[in-house]
Amino acid sequence: MPEHRKVVIVGSGPAGLTAALYTARAQLHPLVIEGEPSSTSDQPGGQLMLTTDVENYPGFVDGVMGPELMGMMRAQALRFEAELRTAKVSRLDLSPWPFEVWVGDPQADEPTVVADTLIIATGARSLMLGVPNEDRLLGYGVSTCATCDGFFFRGQHIAVAGGGDSAMEEAIFLARFGSKVSVIHRRDELRASKIMRERAFANPKIEFKWNSLVTDIIGDTKVSALRLRDTVTGEESDLDATGLFVAIGHEPNSSLLKGQIELEDNGYVRTFDGSTRTSVDGVFACGDVQDDYYRQAVTSAGSGCMAAIDAERWLEAKGE
Amino acid sequence: MSENMETLTDANFDEQVKSSDVPVLVDFWAEWCGPCKMISPVLEEIADEQAGKIRIGKLNIDDNLDVTRRYEVMSIPTLILFKDGEPQARLIGAKPKAQLLEEISAYL
């Protein structure tokens, strides 16, 4: 017989851990399936594990390191006896109730655990460029984690692809190490917030390659240059950068849900009436997997709290 | 830290790794790297479970630039498996335990 839980939470970023905190305090003994180690944002703790200073999480006057903040959220959920399992969900079946959750072999006859309510907090992950040689040179000059790898590019020319807040954050961080940082952006203006834009513009080490796309990455054993195409003139040129950090945006981790729950056209989980309810009764979604607009640690945590309260009331109404 | 985990440095690297009878898995890490911290407990488990078959050593890249440069580490965590003192396999990025074991199993 599979284990039976009132609440199973999938994911352990700010949304998942806040949902865990609230459902644990409500005596619902939540099980959090937190994910497995990886160097992408798809890992226990989520995207904040790949950041350094978080300056906009309320309560931390002088900022806090991303991994440290996630360590504190985890400890707080554990204090109220949420159970955290370092594993990855391999399959979900939302058609029967209780809902069925598999960890490990997705073809196993029986699910690992069944859940009266399911809180989906699987977050989003960084998009890659999808250009030739990107996979081959990942870890050899191509990186998705500026905080992990910036150190190795001391005194070198570093490129950052992207024009949003995370691209600016990476560029500013990398300017501490590199001789020069080139931000490669496909348009002629940034999507980043005003404060991040201004900080990047004010940094003497950061230059902008507007209307530019990376079309290839050059290098035998490590990156030696990038091929760029001007999106207006179509002209190609080489940039002599030895590092490339990719920050072009995110996609939701919603593949486990495909065909089982209503998704928006861009793959984000659809929630209803300003709540965390989804198209499947008893399944709630919070954090970046259902938010392509605010995408902040604090809004994720807030929606994690909402999901916990929605799940709790749903269980009450069901008489559980 | 598990007593089966060793600390490697620029000073002791050659002695510890080159002359080892069993393969040595070297974990290039740093204090400021989130994914490095995440795989630490996984490596400790492997070091305990596979004691005698493999040695696992942690090398702090901030303090030990010579070895870090010698093996051209450009991303952390990087794990390099040495057999008879020569690098045999290189694993870049944090990975789950099952996958790490699978990738090093051929050398055990």
XYZ file of C-alpha atoms in Angstrom:
428
model
C 0.000 0.000 0.000
C 1.372 3.415 -0.863
C 1.806 5.947 1.898
C -1.275 8.184 2.347
C -0.931 11.919 3.104
C -3.359 14.765 3.547
C -0.970 17.178 1.843
C 1.857 16.529 -0.579
C 3.891 19.510 -1.765
C 5.995 19.168 -4.897
C 8.914 21.608 -4.917
C 10.855 23.441 -2.210
C 11.484 27.029 -3.245
C 9.889 29.906 -1.314
C 6.397 28.775 -2.420
C 6.785 25.116 -1.483
C 8.471 25.784 1.846
C 5.948 28.449 2.865
C 3.116 26.057 1.991
C 4.953 23.469 4.108
C 5.281 25.868 7.041
C 1.585 26.760 7.020
C 0.238 23.239 6.494
C 2.639 21.903 9.144
C 1.433 24.506 11.644
C -2.133 23.473 10.742
C -1.209 19.919 11.864
C -1.616 18.479 8.368
C 1.805 16.726 8.436
C 2.788 17.726 4.910
C 5.272 15.754 2.863
C 7.507 17.949 0.722
C 9.153 16.225 -2.219
C 11.877 18.787 -2.577
C 13.745 17.752 -5.722
C 17.287 16.518 -6.259
C 20.667 18.237 -6.501
C 21.349 19.882 -9.841
C 23.127 22.988 -11.038
C 20.032 24.468 -12.602
C 17.199 26.160 -10.742
C 15.375 22.807 -10.743
C 16.801 21.763 -7.354
C 15.958 21.815 -3.644
C 15.616 25.455 -2.633
C 14.874 26.518 -6.207
C 16.168 29.510 -8.089
C 17.434 31.359 -5.022
C 20.076 28.657 -4.554
C 21.858 30.164 -7.561
C 21.809 33.765 -6.356
C 23.931 35.772 -3.964
C 22.538 38.899 -2.328
C 18.770 39.079 -2.063
C 18.081 42.720 -1.281
C 14.308 42.794 -1.621
C 13.069 40.098 0.732
C 11.292 42.035 3.481
C 12.750 41.805 6.953
C 16.397 41.550 5.931
C 17.583 45.137 6.249
C 21.045 44.433 4.888
C 19.997 41.717 2.441
C 20.535 38.003 2.766
C 22.303 35.381 0.653
C 19.866 33.314 -1.450
C 21.048 29.886 -0.220
C 21.041 31.162 3.364
C 17.449 32.398 3.062
C 16.375 29.039 1.678
C 18.221 27.254 4.476
C 16.243 29.317 6.991
C 12.904 28.625 5.268
C 13.710 24.918 5.259
C 14.678 24.925 8.938
C 11.484 26.801 9.803
C 9.319 24.234 7.986
C 11.212 21.408 9.734
C 10.684 23.051 13.117
C 6.951 22.399 12.727
C 7.620 18.861 11.579
C 7.025 19.134 7.871
C 8.672 16.082 6.313
C 11.117 16.837 3.526
C 12.266 14.178 1.114
C 15.212 14.830 -1.210
C 13.779 13.141 -4.262
C 12.145 14.017 -7.521
C 8.580 13.308 -8.543
C 8.696 11.244 -11.714
C 4.970 10.996 -12.430
C 1.648 12.355 -11.222
C -1.797 10.953 -11.849
C -4.495 13.490 -11.040
C -7.483 11.509 -12.349
C -8.075 9.278 -9.317
C -8.578 10.685 -5.845
C -6.560 10.606 -3.672
C -4.040 11.838 -6.228
C -1.173 9.514 -7.103
C 2.468 10.533 -6.884
C 5.439 8.495 -8.082
C 9.024 8.989 -6.952
C 11.675 6.983 -8.769
C 10.482 4.492 -11.402
C 7.512 6.160 -13.148
C 6.386 2.771 -14.500
C 6.050 1.173 -11.056
C 2.626 -0.446 -10.579
C 1.881 1.419 -7.387
C 2.463 5.101 -6.712
C 4.922 5.997 -3.940
C 2.430 8.148 -2.114
C -1.204 9.173 -2.492
C -2.409 12.608 -1.466
C -5.777 14.141 -0.539
C -4.489 17.512 -1.679
C -1.553 18.291 -3.871
C 0.321 21.591 -3.857
C 2.319 22.153 -7.019
C 5.317 24.427 -6.381
C 7.753 23.190 -8.989
C 8.890 26.647 -10.065
C 10.579 27.612 -13.295
C 13.966 26.997 -14.820
C 16.359 28.978 -16.970
C 15.985 28.756 -20.698
C 19.066 27.869 -22.709
C 19.883 29.523 -26.035
C 19.610 26.337 -28.068
C 22.532 27.250 -30.343
C 25.277 24.933 -31.674
C 27.989 23.929 -29.178
C 26.102 25.251 -26.156
C 25.711 21.812 -24.543
C 29.252 20.745 -25.396
C 30.784 23.852 -23.820
C 28.542 23.968 -20.758
C 31.003 24.057 -17.862
C 33.813 25.072 -20.217
C 32.959 28.723 -20.523
C 29.182 28.470 -20.902
C 27.383 28.785 -17.590
C 23.916 29.187 -16.149
C 25.185 30.142 -12.686
C 27.119 33.395 -12.346
C 27.542 32.953 -8.610
C 29.062 29.490 -9.104
C 31.343 30.241 -12.004
C 32.075 33.987 -12.112
C 35.241 33.403 -10.101
C 36.865 31.518 -12.978
C 36.629 34.472 -15.343
C 38.764 36.904 -13.398
C 40.296 39.438 -15.772
C 38.486 37.995 -18.783
C 35.901 39.341 -21.193
C 32.538 37.911 -20.155
C 29.270 37.953 -22.094
C 25.765 37.803 -20.649
C 22.835 36.952 -22.920
C 19.520 38.511 -21.883
C 17.852 41.811 -21.047
C 15.779 41.207 -17.928
C 16.451 41.629 -14.225
C 18.339 38.364 -13.880
C 20.596 39.277 -16.799
C 21.379 42.666 -15.198
C 21.987 41.033 -11.837
C 24.417 38.576 -13.401
C 26.173 41.299 -15.409
C 26.667 43.467 -12.318
C 27.910 40.490 -10.304
C 30.268 39.371 -13.084
C 31.693 42.897 -13.444
C 33.428 42.227 -10.109
C 35.525 39.573 -11.832
C 35.736 40.306 -15.552
C 37.813 42.908 -17.364
C 34.672 43.708 -19.337
C 31.105 42.429 -19.429
C 29.112 42.546 -22.671
C 25.351 42.258 -22.340
C 23.937 40.753 -25.529
C 20.314 41.610 -26.022
C 18.073 40.912 -28.975
C 16.204 44.219 -28.741
C 17.293 47.841 -28.360
C 15.848 48.301 -24.904
C 15.884 46.325 -21.684
C 13.002 44.541 -20.004
C 14.802 44.894 -16.660
C 13.384 47.085 -13.877
C 14.497 50.699 -13.652
C 16.777 50.218 -10.645
C 18.595 47.280 -12.228
C 18.868 49.070 -15.593
C 20.360 52.139 -14.006
C 22.854 50.121 -11.998
C 23.973 48.289 -15.122
C 24.226 51.511 -17.182
C 26.268 53.141 -14.417
C 28.775 50.292 -14.249
C 31.856 51.280 -16.286
C 32.745 47.650 -16.998
C 29.397 46.824 -18.614
C 28.768 47.456 -22.306
C 25.668 46.632 -24.332
C 25.395 44.810 -27.639
C 21.918 45.857 -28.748
C 19.831 44.058 -31.365
C 22.129 41.080 -31.172
C 21.643 37.342 -31.029
C 24.198 34.677 -30.189
C 24.095 32.260 -33.134
C 27.077 30.036 -32.289
C 29.657 29.453 -29.597
C 33.209 28.958 -30.762
C 35.934 26.952 -29.022
C 37.562 23.495 -29.082
C 37.980 22.726 -25.400
C 36.679 25.981 -23.993
C 34.883 29.082 -25.209
C 37.109 31.383 -27.257
C 34.511 33.584 -28.999
C 30.835 34.048 -29.696
C 29.231 34.541 -33.080
C 26.632 37.290 -33.039
C 24.036 38.309 -35.572
C 22.656 41.816 -35.770
C 18.869 41.443 -35.755
C 18.420 44.610 -37.835
C 21.111 44.346 -40.520
C 21.603 40.554 -40.404
C 25.365 41.082 -40.268
C 27.476 38.539 -38.395
C 30.432 39.315 -36.165
C 32.581 37.576 -33.552
C 32.873 38.738 -29.960
C 36.113 37.704 -28.228
C 34.444 36.724 -24.932
C 35.700 33.624 -23.105
C 32.675 33.216 -20.886
C 28.963 33.183 -21.696
C 26.308 33.400 -19.018
C 22.790 32.687 -20.204
C 19.924 34.618 -18.590
C 17.302 34.890 -21.312
C 14.280 33.917 -19.283
C 12.468 31.028 -17.726
C 10.047 28.254 -18.501
C 7.720 26.672 -15.959
C 8.439 23.173 -14.653
C 4.993 21.930 -15.621
C 5.767 18.898 -17.801
C 4.523 16.471 -15.111
C 1.098 18.095 -15.412
C 0.685 18.138 -19.168
C -2.655 16.764 -20.295
C -3.914 16.522 -16.717
C -4.532 20.112 -15.710
C -5.267 23.343 -17.564
C -2.097 25.185 -18.558
C -1.778 28.631 -20.104
C -0.477 28.772 -23.679
C 3.031 29.441 -22.361
C 2.953 26.342 -20.157
C 2.240 28.044 -16.820
C -0.414 26.424 -14.628
C -3.756 28.229 -14.790
C -5.166 29.265 -11.418
C -8.661 30.596 -10.825
C -10.370 33.582 -9.185
C -7.247 35.034 -7.608
C -6.754 31.838 -5.597
C -4.311 28.962 -6.032
C -7.083 26.600 -7.210
C -6.397 24.831 -10.490
C -8.712 23.124 -12.957
C -8.456 19.930 -10.852
C -10.390 20.093 -7.582
C -7.966 19.529 -4.679
C -4.847 20.458 -6.646
C -3.360 23.877 -5.875
C -0.491 25.685 -7.585
C 1.763 28.401 -6.182
C 4.996 30.206 -6.976
C 6.653 30.573 -10.353
C 5.005 27.535 -11.946
C 1.789 29.581 -12.060
C 3.222 33.127 -12.200
C 4.891 34.533 -15.280
C 4.358 38.120 -14.171
C 5.582 38.932 -10.631
C 8.100 36.094 -10.154
C 9.575 37.343 -6.881
C 10.671 35.349 -3.850
C 8.184 37.244 -1.724
C 5.235 36.764 -4.100
C 6.137 33.069 -4.331
C 6.176 32.764 -0.572
C 2.875 34.664 -0.441
C 1.206 32.351 -2.923
C 2.627 29.347 -1.034
C 0.777 30.607 2.026
C -2.391 30.991 -0.061
C -2.079 27.425 -1.347
C -1.709 26.120 2.207
C -4.843 27.968 3.337
C -6.765 26.913 0.205
C -5.768 23.271 0.803
C -6.629 23.437 4.487
C -10.115 24.845 3.804
C -10.668 22.352 1.002
C -9.904 19.500 3.407
C -12.216 21.033 6.018
C -15.063 21.318 3.505
C -14.460 17.704 2.548
C -14.815 16.803 6.231
C -11.297 15.473 6.598
C 32.020 15.879 8.024
C 32.283 12.108 7.599
C 35.682 10.733 8.641
C 35.882 9.128 5.210
C 36.004 12.547 3.537
C 39.502 13.899 3.001
C 40.695 17.457 2.606
C 42.964 18.020 -0.360
C 45.211 21.042 -0.863
C 47.813 22.277 -3.332
C 50.391 20.970 -0.862
C 49.123 17.414 -0.377
C 47.360 16.787 -3.696
C 50.121 14.897 -5.525
C 51.008 12.780 -2.541
C 47.376 11.898 -1.793
C 46.055 11.440 -5.314
C 49.005 10.293 -7.423
C 50.023 7.481 -5.113
C 46.576 6.197 -4.198
C 45.831 2.488 -4.630
C 42.134 3.150 -5.143
C 40.458 5.767 -7.368
C 40.103 9.226 -5.850
C 37.098 11.429 -6.567
C 38.064 15.076 -6.116
C 35.312 17.589 -5.359
C 36.286 21.103 -6.466
C 34.110 23.391 -4.356
C 33.838 26.789 -2.659
C 32.005 28.251 0.297
C 29.966 30.598 -1.922
C 28.593 27.915 -4.245
C 25.029 26.762 -3.451
C 25.032 23.593 -5.609
C 28.390 22.581 -4.032
C 26.804 22.611 -0.592
C 23.940 20.549 -1.866
C 26.102 17.678 -3.086
C 28.313 17.627 0.010
C 26.067 15.283 2.022
C 25.643 13.063 -1.053
C 29.415 12.728 -1.379
C 29.731 11.929 2.320
C 27.219 9.125 1.923
C 29.113 7.722 -1.046
C 32.409 7.991 0.851
C 30.931 5.981 3.732
C 29.167 3.388 1.597
C 32.059 2.833 -0.801
C 34.863 3.054 1.776
C 37.838 0.991 0.616
C 36.722 1.126 -3.031
C 37.070 4.841 -3.576
C 38.446 7.831 -1.701
C 36.709 11.180 -1.863
C 38.578 14.419 -1.277
C 37.337 17.995 -1.141
C 39.486 20.699 -2.643
C 38.562 24.301 -1.855
C 39.250 26.243 -5.037
C 39.628 29.601 -3.263
C 42.547 28.289 -1.235
C 44.067 25.930 -3.798
C 44.384 27.700 -7.105
C 47.327 25.654 -8.411
C 45.462 22.366 -8.628
C 42.301 24.156 -9.771
C 44.198 25.730 -12.675
C 46.186 22.600 -13.478
C 42.949 20.728 -14.249
C 41.325 23.767 -15.876
C 38.277 23.747 -13.636
C 35.909 26.456 -14.913
C 32.682 25.604 -13.179
C 31.821 24.279 -9.756
C 30.929 21.850 -8.473
C 33.269 19.827 -10.694
C 34.115 16.273 -9.718
C 37.182 14.666 -11.290
C 37.830 10.977 -10.850
C 41.532 10.066 -10.705
C 42.806 6.534 -11.218
C 46.538 5.818 -10.949
C 46.977 9.556 -10.587
C 45.400 10.356 -13.953
C 42.055 12.061 -14.474
C 39.601 9.546 -15.958
C 36.236 11.252 -15.772
C 34.940 14.734 -15.166
C 31.447 15.480 -13.898
C 30.295 19.068 -14.036
C 27.419 20.401 -11.956
C 25.446 19.023 -9.051
C 23.763 15.700 -9.753
C 21.566 13.324 -7.763
C 23.259 10.458 -5.946
C 22.030 7.698 -8.272
C 23.436 9.514 -11.290
C 26.795 10.194 -9.604
C 27.126 6.541 -8.654
C 26.258 5.442 -12.151
C 28.847 7.727 -13.702
C 31.679 6.622 -11.399
C 30.715 2.943 -11.205
C 32.811 1.999 -14.227
C 35.972 3.033 -12.347
C 35.300 1.276 -9.033
